[in-house]
mmCIF file of C-alpha atoms in Angstrom:
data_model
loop_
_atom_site.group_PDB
_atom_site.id
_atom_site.type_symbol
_atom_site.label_atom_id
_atom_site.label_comp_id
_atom_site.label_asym_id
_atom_site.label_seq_id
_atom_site.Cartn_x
_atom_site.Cartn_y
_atom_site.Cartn_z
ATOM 1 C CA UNK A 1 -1.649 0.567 -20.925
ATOM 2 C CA UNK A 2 -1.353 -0.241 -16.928
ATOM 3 C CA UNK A 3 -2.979 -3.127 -15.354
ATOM 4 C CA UNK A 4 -2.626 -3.140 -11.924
ATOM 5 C CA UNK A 5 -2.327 -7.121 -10.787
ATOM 6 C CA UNK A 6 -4.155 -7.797 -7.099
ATOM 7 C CA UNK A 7 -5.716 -10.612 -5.068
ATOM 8 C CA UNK A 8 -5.335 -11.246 -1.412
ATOM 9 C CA UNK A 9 -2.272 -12.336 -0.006
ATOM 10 C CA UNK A 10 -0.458 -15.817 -0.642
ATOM 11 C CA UNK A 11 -2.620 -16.412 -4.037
ATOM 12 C CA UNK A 12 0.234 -16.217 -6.220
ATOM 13 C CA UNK A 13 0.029 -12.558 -7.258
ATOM 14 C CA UNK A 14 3.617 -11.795 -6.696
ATOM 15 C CA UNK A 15 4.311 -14.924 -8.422
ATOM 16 C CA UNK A 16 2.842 -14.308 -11.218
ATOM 17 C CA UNK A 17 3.967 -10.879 -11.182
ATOM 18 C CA UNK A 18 7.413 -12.172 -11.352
ATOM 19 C CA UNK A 19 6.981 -14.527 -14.031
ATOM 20 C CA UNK A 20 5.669 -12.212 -16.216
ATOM 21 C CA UNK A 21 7.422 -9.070 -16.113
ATOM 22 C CA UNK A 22 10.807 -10.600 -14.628
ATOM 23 C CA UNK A 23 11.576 -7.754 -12.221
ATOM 24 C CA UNK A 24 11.657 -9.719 -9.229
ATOM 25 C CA UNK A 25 9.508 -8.155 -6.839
ATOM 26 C CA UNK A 26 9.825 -10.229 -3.259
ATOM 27 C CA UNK A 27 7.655 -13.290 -3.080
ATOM 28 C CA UNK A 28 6.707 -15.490 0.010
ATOM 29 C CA UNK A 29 4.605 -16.894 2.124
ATOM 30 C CA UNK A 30 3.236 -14.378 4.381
ATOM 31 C CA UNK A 31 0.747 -11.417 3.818
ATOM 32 C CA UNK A 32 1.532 -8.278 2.927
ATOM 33 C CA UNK A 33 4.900 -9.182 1.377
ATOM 34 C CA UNK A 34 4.407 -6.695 -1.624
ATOM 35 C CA UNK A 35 4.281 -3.562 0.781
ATOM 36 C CA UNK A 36 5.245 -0.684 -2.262
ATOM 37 C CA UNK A 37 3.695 -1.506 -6.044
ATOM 38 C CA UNK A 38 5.784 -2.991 -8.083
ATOM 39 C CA UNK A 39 6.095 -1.713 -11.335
ATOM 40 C CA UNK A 40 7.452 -3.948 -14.863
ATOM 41 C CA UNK A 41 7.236 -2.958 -17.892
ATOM 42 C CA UNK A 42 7.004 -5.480 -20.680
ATOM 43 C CA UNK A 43 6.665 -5.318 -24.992
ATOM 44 C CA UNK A 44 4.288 -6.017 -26.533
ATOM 45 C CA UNK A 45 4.764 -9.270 -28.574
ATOM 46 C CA UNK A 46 3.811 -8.598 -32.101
ATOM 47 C CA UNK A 47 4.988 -11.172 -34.694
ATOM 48 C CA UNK A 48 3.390 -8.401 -37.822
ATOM 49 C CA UNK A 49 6.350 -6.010 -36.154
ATOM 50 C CA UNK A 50 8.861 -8.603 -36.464
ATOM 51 C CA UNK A 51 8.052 -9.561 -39.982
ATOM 52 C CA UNK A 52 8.198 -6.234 -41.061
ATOM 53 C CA UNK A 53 11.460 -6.098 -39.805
ATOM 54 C CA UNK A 54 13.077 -8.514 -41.774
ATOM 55 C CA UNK A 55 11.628 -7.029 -44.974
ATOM 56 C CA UNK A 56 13.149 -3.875 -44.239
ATOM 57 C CA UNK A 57 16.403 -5.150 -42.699
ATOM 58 C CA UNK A 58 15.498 -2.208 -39.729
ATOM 59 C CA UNK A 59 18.532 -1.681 -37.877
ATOM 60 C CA UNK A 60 15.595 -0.934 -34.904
ATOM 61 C CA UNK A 61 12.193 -2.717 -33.881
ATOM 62 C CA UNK A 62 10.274 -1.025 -31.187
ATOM 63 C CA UNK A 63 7.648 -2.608 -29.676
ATOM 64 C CA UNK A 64 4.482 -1.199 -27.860
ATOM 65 C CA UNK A 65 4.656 -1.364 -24.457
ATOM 66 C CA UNK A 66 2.663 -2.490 -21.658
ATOM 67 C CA UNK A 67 2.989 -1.647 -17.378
ATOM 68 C CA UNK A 68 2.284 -4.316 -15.001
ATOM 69 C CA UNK A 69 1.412 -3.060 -11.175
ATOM 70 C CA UNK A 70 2.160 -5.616 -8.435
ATOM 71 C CA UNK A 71 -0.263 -3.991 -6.053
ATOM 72 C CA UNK A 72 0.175 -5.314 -2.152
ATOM 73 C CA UNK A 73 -2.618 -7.884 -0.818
ATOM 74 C CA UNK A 74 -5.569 -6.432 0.493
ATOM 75 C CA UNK A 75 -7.602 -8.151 3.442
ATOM 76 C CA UNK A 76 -11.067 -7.047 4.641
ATOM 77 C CA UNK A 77 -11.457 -3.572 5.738
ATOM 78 C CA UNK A 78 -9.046 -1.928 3.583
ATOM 79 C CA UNK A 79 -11.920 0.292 2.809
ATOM 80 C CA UNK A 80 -11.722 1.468 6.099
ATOM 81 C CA UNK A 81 -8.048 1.381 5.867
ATOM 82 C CA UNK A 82 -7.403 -2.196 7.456
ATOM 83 C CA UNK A 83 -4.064 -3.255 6.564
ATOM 84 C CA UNK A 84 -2.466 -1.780 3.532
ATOM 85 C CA UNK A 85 -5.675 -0.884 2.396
ATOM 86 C CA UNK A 86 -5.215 3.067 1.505
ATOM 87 C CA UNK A 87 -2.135 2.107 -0.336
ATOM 88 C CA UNK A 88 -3.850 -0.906 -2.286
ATOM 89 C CA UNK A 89 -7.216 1.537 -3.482
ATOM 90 C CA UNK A 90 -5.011 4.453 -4.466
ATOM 91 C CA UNK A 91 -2.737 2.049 -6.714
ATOM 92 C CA UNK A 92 -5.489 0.210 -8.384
ATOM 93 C CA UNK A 93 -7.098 3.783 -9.050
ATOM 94 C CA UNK A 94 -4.181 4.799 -11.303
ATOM 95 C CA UNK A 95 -4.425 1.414 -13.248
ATOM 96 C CA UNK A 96 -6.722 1.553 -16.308
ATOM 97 C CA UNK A 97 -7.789 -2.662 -15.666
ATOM 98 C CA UNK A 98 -7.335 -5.269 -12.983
ATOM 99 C CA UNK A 99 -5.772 -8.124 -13.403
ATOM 100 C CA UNK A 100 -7.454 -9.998 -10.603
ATOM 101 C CA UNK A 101 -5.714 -13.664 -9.456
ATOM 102 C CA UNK A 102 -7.570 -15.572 -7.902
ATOM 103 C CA UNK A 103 -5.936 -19.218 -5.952
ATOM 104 C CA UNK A 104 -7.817 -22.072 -7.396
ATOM 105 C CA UNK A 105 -5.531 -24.909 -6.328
ATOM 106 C CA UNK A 106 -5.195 -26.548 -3.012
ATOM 107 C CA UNK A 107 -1.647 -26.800 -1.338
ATOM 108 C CA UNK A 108 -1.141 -27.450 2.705
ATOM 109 C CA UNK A 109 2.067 -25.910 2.624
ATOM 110 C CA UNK A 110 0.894 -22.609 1.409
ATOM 111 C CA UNK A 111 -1.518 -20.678 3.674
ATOM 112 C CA UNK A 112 -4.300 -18.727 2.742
ATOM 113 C CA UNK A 113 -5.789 -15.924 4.965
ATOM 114 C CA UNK A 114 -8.779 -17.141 4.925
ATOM 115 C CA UNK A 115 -7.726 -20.731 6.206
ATOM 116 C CA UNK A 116 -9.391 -22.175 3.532
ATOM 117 C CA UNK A 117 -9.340 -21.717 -0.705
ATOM 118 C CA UNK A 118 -12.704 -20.787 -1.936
ATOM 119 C CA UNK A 119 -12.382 -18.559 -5.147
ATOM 120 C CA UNK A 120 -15.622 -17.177 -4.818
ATOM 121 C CA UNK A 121 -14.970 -15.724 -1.468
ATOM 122 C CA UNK A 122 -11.826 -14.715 -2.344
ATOM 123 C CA UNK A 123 -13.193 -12.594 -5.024
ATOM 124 C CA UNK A 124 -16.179 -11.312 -3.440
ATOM 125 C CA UNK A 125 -13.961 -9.726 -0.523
ATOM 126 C CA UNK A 126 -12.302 -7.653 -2.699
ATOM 127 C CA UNK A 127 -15.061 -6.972 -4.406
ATOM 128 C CA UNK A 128 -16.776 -5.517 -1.652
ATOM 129 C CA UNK A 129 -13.775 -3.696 -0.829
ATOM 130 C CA UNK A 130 -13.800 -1.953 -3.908
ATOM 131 C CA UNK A 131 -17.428 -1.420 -3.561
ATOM 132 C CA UNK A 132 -17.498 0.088 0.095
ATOM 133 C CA UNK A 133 -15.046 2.515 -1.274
ATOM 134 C CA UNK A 134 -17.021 3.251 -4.461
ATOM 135 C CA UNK A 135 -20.038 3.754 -2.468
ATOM 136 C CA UNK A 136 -18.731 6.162 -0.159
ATOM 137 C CA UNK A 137 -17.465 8.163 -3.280
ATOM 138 C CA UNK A 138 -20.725 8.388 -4.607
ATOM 139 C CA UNK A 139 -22.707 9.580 -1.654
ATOM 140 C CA UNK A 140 -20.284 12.492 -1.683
ATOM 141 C CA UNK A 141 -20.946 13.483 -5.200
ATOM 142 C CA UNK A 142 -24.735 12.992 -4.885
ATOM 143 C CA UNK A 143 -24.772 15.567 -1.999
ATOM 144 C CA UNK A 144 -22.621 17.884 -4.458
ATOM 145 C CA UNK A 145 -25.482 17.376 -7.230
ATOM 146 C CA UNK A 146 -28.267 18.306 -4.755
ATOM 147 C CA UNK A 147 -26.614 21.269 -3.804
ATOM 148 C CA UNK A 148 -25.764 22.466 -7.679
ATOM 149 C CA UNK A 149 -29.488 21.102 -8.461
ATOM 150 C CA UNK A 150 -30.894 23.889 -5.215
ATOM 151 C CA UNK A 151 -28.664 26.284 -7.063
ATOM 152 C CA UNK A 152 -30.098 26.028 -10.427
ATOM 153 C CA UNK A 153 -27.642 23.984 -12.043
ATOM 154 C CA UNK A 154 -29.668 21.816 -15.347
ATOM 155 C CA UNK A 155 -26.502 19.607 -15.925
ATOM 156 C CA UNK A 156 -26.964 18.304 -12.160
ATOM 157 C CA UNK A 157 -30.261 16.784 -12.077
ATOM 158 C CA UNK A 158 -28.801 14.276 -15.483
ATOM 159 C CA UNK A 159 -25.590 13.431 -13.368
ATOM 160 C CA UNK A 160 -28.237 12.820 -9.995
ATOM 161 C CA UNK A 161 -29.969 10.501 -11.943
ATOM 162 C CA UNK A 162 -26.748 8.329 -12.970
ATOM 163 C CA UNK A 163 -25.620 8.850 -9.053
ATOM 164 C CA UNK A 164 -28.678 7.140 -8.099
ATOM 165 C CA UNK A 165 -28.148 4.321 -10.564
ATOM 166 C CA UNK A 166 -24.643 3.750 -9.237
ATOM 167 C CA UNK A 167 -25.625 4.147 -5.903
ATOM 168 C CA UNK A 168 -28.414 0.977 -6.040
ATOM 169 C CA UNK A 169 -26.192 -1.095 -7.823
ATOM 170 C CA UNK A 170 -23.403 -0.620 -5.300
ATOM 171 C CA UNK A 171 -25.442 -0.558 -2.438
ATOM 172 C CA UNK A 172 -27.116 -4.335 -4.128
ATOM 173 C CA UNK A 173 -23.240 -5.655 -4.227
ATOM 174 C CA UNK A 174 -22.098 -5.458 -8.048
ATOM 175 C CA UNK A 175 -19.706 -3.554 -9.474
ATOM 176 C CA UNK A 176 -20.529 -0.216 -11.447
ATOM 177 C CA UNK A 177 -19.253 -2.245 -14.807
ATOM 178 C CA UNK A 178 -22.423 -4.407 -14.857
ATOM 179 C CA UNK A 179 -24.826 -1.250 -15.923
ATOM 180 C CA UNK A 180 -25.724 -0.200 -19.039
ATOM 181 C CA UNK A 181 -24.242 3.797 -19.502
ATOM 182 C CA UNK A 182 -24.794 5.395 -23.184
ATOM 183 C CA UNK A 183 -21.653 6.539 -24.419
ATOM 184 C CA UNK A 184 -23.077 10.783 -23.000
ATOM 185 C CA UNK A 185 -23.350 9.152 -19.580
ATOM 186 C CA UNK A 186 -20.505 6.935 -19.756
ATOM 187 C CA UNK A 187 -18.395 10.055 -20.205
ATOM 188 C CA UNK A 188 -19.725 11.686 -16.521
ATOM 189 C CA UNK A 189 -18.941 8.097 -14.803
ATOM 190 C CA UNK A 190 -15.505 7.925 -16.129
ATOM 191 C CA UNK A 191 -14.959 11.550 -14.524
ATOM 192 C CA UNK A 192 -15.862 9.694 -11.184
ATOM 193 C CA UNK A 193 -13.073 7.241 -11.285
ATOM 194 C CA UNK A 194 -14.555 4.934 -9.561
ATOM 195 C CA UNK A 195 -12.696 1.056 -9.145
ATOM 196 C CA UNK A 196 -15.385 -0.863 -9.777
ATOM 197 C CA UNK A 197 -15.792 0.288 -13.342
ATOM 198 C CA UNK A 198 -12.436 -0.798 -14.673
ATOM 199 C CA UNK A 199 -12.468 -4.049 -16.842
ATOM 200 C CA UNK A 200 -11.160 -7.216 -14.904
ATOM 201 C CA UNK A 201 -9.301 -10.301 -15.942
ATOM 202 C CA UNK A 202 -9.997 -12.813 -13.508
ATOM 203 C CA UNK A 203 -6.217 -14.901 -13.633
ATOM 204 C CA UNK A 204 -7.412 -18.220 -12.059
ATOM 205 C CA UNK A 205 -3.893 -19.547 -10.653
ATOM 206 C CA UNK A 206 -3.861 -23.453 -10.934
ATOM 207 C CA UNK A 207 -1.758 -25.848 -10.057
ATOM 208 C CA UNK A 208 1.192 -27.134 -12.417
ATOM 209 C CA UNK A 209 -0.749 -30.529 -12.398
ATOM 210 C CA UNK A 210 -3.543 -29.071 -13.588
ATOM 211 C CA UNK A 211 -2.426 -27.352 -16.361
ATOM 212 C CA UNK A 212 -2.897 -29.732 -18.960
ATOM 213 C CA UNK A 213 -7.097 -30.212 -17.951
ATOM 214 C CA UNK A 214 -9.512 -29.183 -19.480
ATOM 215 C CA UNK A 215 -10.266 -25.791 -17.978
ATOM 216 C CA UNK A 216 -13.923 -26.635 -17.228
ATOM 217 C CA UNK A 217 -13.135 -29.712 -15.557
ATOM 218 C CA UNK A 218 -11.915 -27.814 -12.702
ATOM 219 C CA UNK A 219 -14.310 -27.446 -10.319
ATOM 220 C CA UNK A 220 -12.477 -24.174 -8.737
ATOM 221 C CA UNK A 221 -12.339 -22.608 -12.328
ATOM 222 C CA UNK A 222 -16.183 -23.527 -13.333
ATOM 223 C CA UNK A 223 -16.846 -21.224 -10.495
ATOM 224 C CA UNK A 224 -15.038 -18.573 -11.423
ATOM 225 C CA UNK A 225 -16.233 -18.661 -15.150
ATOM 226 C CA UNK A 226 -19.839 -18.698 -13.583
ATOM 227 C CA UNK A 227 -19.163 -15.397 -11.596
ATOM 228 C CA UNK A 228 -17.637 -13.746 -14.180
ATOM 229 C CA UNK A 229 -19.783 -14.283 -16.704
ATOM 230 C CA UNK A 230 -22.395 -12.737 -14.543
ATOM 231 C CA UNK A 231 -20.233 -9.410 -14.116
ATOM 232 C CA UNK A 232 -19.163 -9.060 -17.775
ATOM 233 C CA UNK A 233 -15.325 -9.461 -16.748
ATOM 234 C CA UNK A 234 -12.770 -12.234 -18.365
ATOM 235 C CA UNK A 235 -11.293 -15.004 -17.161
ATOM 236 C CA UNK A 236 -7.720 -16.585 -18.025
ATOM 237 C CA UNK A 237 -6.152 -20.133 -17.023
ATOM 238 C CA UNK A 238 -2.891 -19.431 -15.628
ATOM 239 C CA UNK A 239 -0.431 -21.629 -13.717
ATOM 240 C CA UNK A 240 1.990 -18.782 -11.718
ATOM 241 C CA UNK A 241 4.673 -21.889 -11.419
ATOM 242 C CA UNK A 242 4.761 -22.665 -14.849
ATOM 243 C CA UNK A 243 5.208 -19.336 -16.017
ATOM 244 C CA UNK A 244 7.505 -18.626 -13.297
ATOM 245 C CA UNK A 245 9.422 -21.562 -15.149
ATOM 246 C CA UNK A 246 9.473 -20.340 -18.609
ATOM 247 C CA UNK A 247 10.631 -17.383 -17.690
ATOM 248 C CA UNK A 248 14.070 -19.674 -17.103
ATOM 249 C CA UNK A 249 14.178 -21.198 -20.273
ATOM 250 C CA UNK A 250 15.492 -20.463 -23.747
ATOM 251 C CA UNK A 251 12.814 -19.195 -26.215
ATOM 252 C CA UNK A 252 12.936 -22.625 -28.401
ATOM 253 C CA UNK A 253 12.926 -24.084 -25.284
ATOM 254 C CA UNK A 254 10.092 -22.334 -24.162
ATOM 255 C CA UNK A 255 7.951 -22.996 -27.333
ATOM 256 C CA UNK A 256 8.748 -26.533 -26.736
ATOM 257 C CA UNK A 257 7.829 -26.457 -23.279
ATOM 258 C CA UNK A 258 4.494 -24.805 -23.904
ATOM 259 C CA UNK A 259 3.273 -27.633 -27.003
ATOM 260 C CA UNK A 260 4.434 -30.119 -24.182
ATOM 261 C CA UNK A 261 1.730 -28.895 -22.216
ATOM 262 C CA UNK A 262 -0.873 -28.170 -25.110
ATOM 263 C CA UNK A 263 -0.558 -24.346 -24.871
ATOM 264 C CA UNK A 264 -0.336 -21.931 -27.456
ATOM 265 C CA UNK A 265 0.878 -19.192 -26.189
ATOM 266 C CA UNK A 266 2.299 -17.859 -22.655
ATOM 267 C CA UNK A 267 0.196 -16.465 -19.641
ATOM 268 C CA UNK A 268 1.948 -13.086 -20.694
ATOM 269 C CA UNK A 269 0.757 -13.285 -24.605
ATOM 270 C CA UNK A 270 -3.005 -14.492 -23.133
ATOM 271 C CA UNK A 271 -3.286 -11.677 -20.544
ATOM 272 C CA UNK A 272 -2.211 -8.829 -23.212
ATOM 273 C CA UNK A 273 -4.529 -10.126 -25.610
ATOM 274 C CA UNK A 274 -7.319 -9.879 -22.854
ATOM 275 C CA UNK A 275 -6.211 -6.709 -22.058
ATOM 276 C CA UNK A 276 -6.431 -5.410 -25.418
ATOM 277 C CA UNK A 277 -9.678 -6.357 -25.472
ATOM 278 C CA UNK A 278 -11.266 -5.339 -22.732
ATOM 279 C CA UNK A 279 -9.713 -1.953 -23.159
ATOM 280 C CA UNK A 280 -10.605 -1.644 -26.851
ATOM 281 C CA UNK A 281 -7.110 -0.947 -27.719
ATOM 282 C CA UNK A 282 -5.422 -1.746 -31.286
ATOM 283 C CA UNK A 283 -2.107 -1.443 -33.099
ATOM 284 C CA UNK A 284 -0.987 0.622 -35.917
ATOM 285 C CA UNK A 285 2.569 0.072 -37.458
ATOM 286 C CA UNK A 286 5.353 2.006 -38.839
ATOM 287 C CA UNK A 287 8.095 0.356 -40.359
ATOM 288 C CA UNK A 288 10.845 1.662 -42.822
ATOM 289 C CA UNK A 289 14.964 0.685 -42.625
ATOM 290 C CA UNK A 290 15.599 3.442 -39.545
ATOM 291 C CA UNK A 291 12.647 1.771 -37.354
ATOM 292 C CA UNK A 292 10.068 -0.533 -37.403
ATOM 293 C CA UNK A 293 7.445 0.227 -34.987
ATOM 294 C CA UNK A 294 3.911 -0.600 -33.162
ATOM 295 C CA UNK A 295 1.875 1.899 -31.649
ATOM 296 C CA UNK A 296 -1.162 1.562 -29.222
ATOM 297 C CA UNK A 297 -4.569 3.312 -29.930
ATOM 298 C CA UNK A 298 -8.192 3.033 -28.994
ATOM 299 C CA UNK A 299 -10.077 1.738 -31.658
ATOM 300 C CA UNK A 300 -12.142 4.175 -32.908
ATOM 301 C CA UNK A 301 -8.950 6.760 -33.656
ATOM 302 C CA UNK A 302 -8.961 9.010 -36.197
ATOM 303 C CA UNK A 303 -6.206 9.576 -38.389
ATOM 304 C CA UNK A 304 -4.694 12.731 -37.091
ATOM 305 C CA UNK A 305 -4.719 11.433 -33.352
ATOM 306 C CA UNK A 306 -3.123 8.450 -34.218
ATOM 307 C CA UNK A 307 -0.072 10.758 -35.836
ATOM 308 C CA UNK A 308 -0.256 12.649 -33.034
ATOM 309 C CA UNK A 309 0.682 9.339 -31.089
ATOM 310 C CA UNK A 310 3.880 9.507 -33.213
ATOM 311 C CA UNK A 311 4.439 13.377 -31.985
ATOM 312 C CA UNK A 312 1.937 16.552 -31.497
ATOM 313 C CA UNK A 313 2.804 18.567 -34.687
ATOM 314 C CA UNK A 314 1.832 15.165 -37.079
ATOM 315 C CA UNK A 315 -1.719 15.993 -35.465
ATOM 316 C CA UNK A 316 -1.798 20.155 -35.926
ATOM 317 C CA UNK A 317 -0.027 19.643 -39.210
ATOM 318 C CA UNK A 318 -1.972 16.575 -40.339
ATOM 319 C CA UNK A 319 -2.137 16.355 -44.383
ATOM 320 C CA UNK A 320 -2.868 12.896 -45.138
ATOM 321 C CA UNK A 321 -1.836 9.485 -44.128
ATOM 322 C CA UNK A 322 -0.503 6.583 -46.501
ATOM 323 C CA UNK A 323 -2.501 3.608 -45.682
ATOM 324 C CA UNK A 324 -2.192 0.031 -46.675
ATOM 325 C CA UNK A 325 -2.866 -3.425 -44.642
ATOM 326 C CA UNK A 326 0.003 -4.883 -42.780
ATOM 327 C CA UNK A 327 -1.125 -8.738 -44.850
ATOM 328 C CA UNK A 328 -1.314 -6.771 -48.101
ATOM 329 C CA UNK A 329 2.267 -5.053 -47.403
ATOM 330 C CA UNK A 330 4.212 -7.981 -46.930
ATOM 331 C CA UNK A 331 1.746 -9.800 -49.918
ATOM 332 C CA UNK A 332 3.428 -7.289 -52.000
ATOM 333 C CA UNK A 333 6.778 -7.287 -50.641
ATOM 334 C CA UNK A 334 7.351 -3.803 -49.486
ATOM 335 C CA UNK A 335 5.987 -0.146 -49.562
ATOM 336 C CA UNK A 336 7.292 0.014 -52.980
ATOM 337 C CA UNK A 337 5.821 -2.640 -54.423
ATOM 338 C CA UNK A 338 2.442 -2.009 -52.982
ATOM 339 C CA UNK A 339 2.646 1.466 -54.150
ATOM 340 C CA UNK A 340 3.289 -0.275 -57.840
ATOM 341 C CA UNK A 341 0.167 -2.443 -57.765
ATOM 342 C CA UNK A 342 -2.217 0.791 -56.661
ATOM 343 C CA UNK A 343 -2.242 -0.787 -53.305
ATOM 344 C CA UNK A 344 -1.576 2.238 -50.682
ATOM 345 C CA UNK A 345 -4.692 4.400 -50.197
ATOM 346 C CA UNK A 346 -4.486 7.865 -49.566
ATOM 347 C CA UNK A 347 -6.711 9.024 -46.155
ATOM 348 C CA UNK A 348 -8.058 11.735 -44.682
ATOM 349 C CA UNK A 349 -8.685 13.193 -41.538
ATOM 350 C CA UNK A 350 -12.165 11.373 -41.310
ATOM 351 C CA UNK A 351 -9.852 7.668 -41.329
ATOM 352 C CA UNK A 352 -10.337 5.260 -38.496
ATOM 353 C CA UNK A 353 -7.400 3.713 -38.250
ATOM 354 C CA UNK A 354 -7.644 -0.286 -37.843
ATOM 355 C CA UNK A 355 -5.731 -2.499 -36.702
ATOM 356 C CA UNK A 356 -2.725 -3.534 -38.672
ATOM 357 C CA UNK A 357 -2.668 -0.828 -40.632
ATOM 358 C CA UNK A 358 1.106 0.647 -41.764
ATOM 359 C CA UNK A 359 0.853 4.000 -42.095
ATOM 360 C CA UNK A 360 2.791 7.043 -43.489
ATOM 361 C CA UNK A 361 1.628 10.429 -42.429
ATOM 362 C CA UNK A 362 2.040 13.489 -44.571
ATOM 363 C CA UNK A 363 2.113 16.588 -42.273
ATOM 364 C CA UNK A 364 2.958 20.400 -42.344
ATOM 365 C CA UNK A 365 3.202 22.766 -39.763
#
């Protein structure tokens, strides 16, 4: 997966960039710092992978990864090209989600671009940056449709329809992600790729004295959750300076450091759960004493496309897979023993793979 990580300048992005991928892309207080996207590439905690690693003594884990895009900060008019703005909207096409930060702390020392914090603002002008440029996308296709529809072309007058759809919604302000598409229609719009339908994480950057509120007793992150809601995107809590100092601690130390603030888990962990999510992505596992490893599919996969993951002649050749739950696995104490107690199931091609499942694929070619 690639989540491409904006906001306008001096919110933090870069920080939290930084913190979360450790590969130090410049960070300071002036726009357009981040002039080329960053790229860092991170695994993919998964404590199933580890476990199954000890079992099997692996002499190699591999996790799934995951590619973090520090895009540079946009201003108004990048639609039009202001700023950096041709070089923001051609990275956050490539990225499959946003991962949109968004300041919600106050700080005289650090300016905003704006001259002022105001989430809501902030979010709407990129937004409507991403809109003017989705909107000028669709007018071309919808004069391509008329002229296939004068021509005789059926399929045209379905995707004119859809045009005209997208067209009122952008024109009204929200993003193309806030209409209804049947899974037919949704596969035309996804030809378009157009920004505003890629899932967002809203990453509301708060202060380190905040971090230990509760969430909705911040005024600056009640708005955000409002907004959000409204536009079926996610929002996450995140303090850029205290990941920024995990990142600089030992991993007990970090653990400790995160119950000391009554955390769970890391910014990192949070934002590749969301991620996950919003992209309807899951995890299959392989595990054995050469390698132990996770791999990343859409939920949804059949069994021969997942082994196809693995390489292309698992899919042509596909058999039959081995299945049996990543719980019931370790319940049992290995392959072997699951195998003993009638455990592993034998699949088709017709399987969806789920999550957690540890498979073994039988293939021929």
């Amino acid at each position: 997966m690639e989540l491409g990580v904006v906001g306008l300048p001096n919110v933090g992005k870069s920080t939290l960039f930084n913190a979360i991928t450790k590969a130090g892309a410049e960070s300071a207080n002036y726009p357009f710092c981040t002039i080329e996207p960053n790229e860092g590439v991170v695994p993919v905690p998964d404590e199933r992978l580890d476990k199954l690693s000890e079992l099997y003594n692996t002499k190699k884990t591999t996790y799934a990864l995951l590619k973090f895009v520090d895009i540079a900060g946009l201003v108004k008019g990048a639609s039009r090209g202001e700023g950096l703005g041709n070089k923001f909207l051609a990275s956050i096409r490539e990225c499959e989600a946003i991962v949109h930060v968004v300041r919600c702390f106050d700080d005289p020392n650090i300016t905003h671009v704006e001259g002022s914090v105001d989430p809501i603002r902030d979010i709407e002008t990129i937004n409507m940056e991403l809109s003017l440029a989705d909107l000028e996308s669709v007018q071309k296709y919808i004069e391509k449709a008329e002229k296939r529809i004068k021509q005789g072309d059926k399929d045209a007058k379905d995707e004119l329809t859809i045009l005209n759809k997208l067209l009122e919604t952008l024109n009204a302000g929200k993003p193309a992600r806030t209409i209804f598409f049947t899974e037919e229609e949704k596969k035309f719009v996804n030809s378009l790729f157009l920004l505003t339908t890629k899932p967002v994480i809203y990453a509301c950057n708060i202060s380190e004295s905040d971090i230990s509120k509760n969430e909705n007793d911040i005024d600056y992150v009640r708005q955000v959750k409002t907004f959000a809601h409204d536009e079926k995107a996610e929002v996450l809590v995140i303090s850029a300076k205290v990941e920024q100092e995990l990142t600089e601690l030992e991993p007990d130390e970090r653990q400790m450091f995160l119950e000391d603030l009554g955390l769970k888990d890391s910014g990192l962990d949070r934002i590749i759960k969301l991620g996950y999510k919003l992209l309807g992505q899951i995890s299959f596992l392989t595990a054995g004493e050469k390698e132990c490893r996770a791999w990343t599919i859409t939920k949804g996969t059949k069994a021969p496309v997942a082994a196809g993951k693995i390489h292309n002649d698992f899919d042509k050749g596909f058999i039959r897979a081995e299945v049996v739950s990543y719980d019931t696995l370790l319940e049992c104490g290995g392959l072997v023993g699951a195998k003993e107690k009638g455990k592993v199931r034998v699949e088709g091609k017709d399987y969806v793979v789920q999550d957690g499942d540890v498979m073994l694929f039988r293939f021929n070619v």
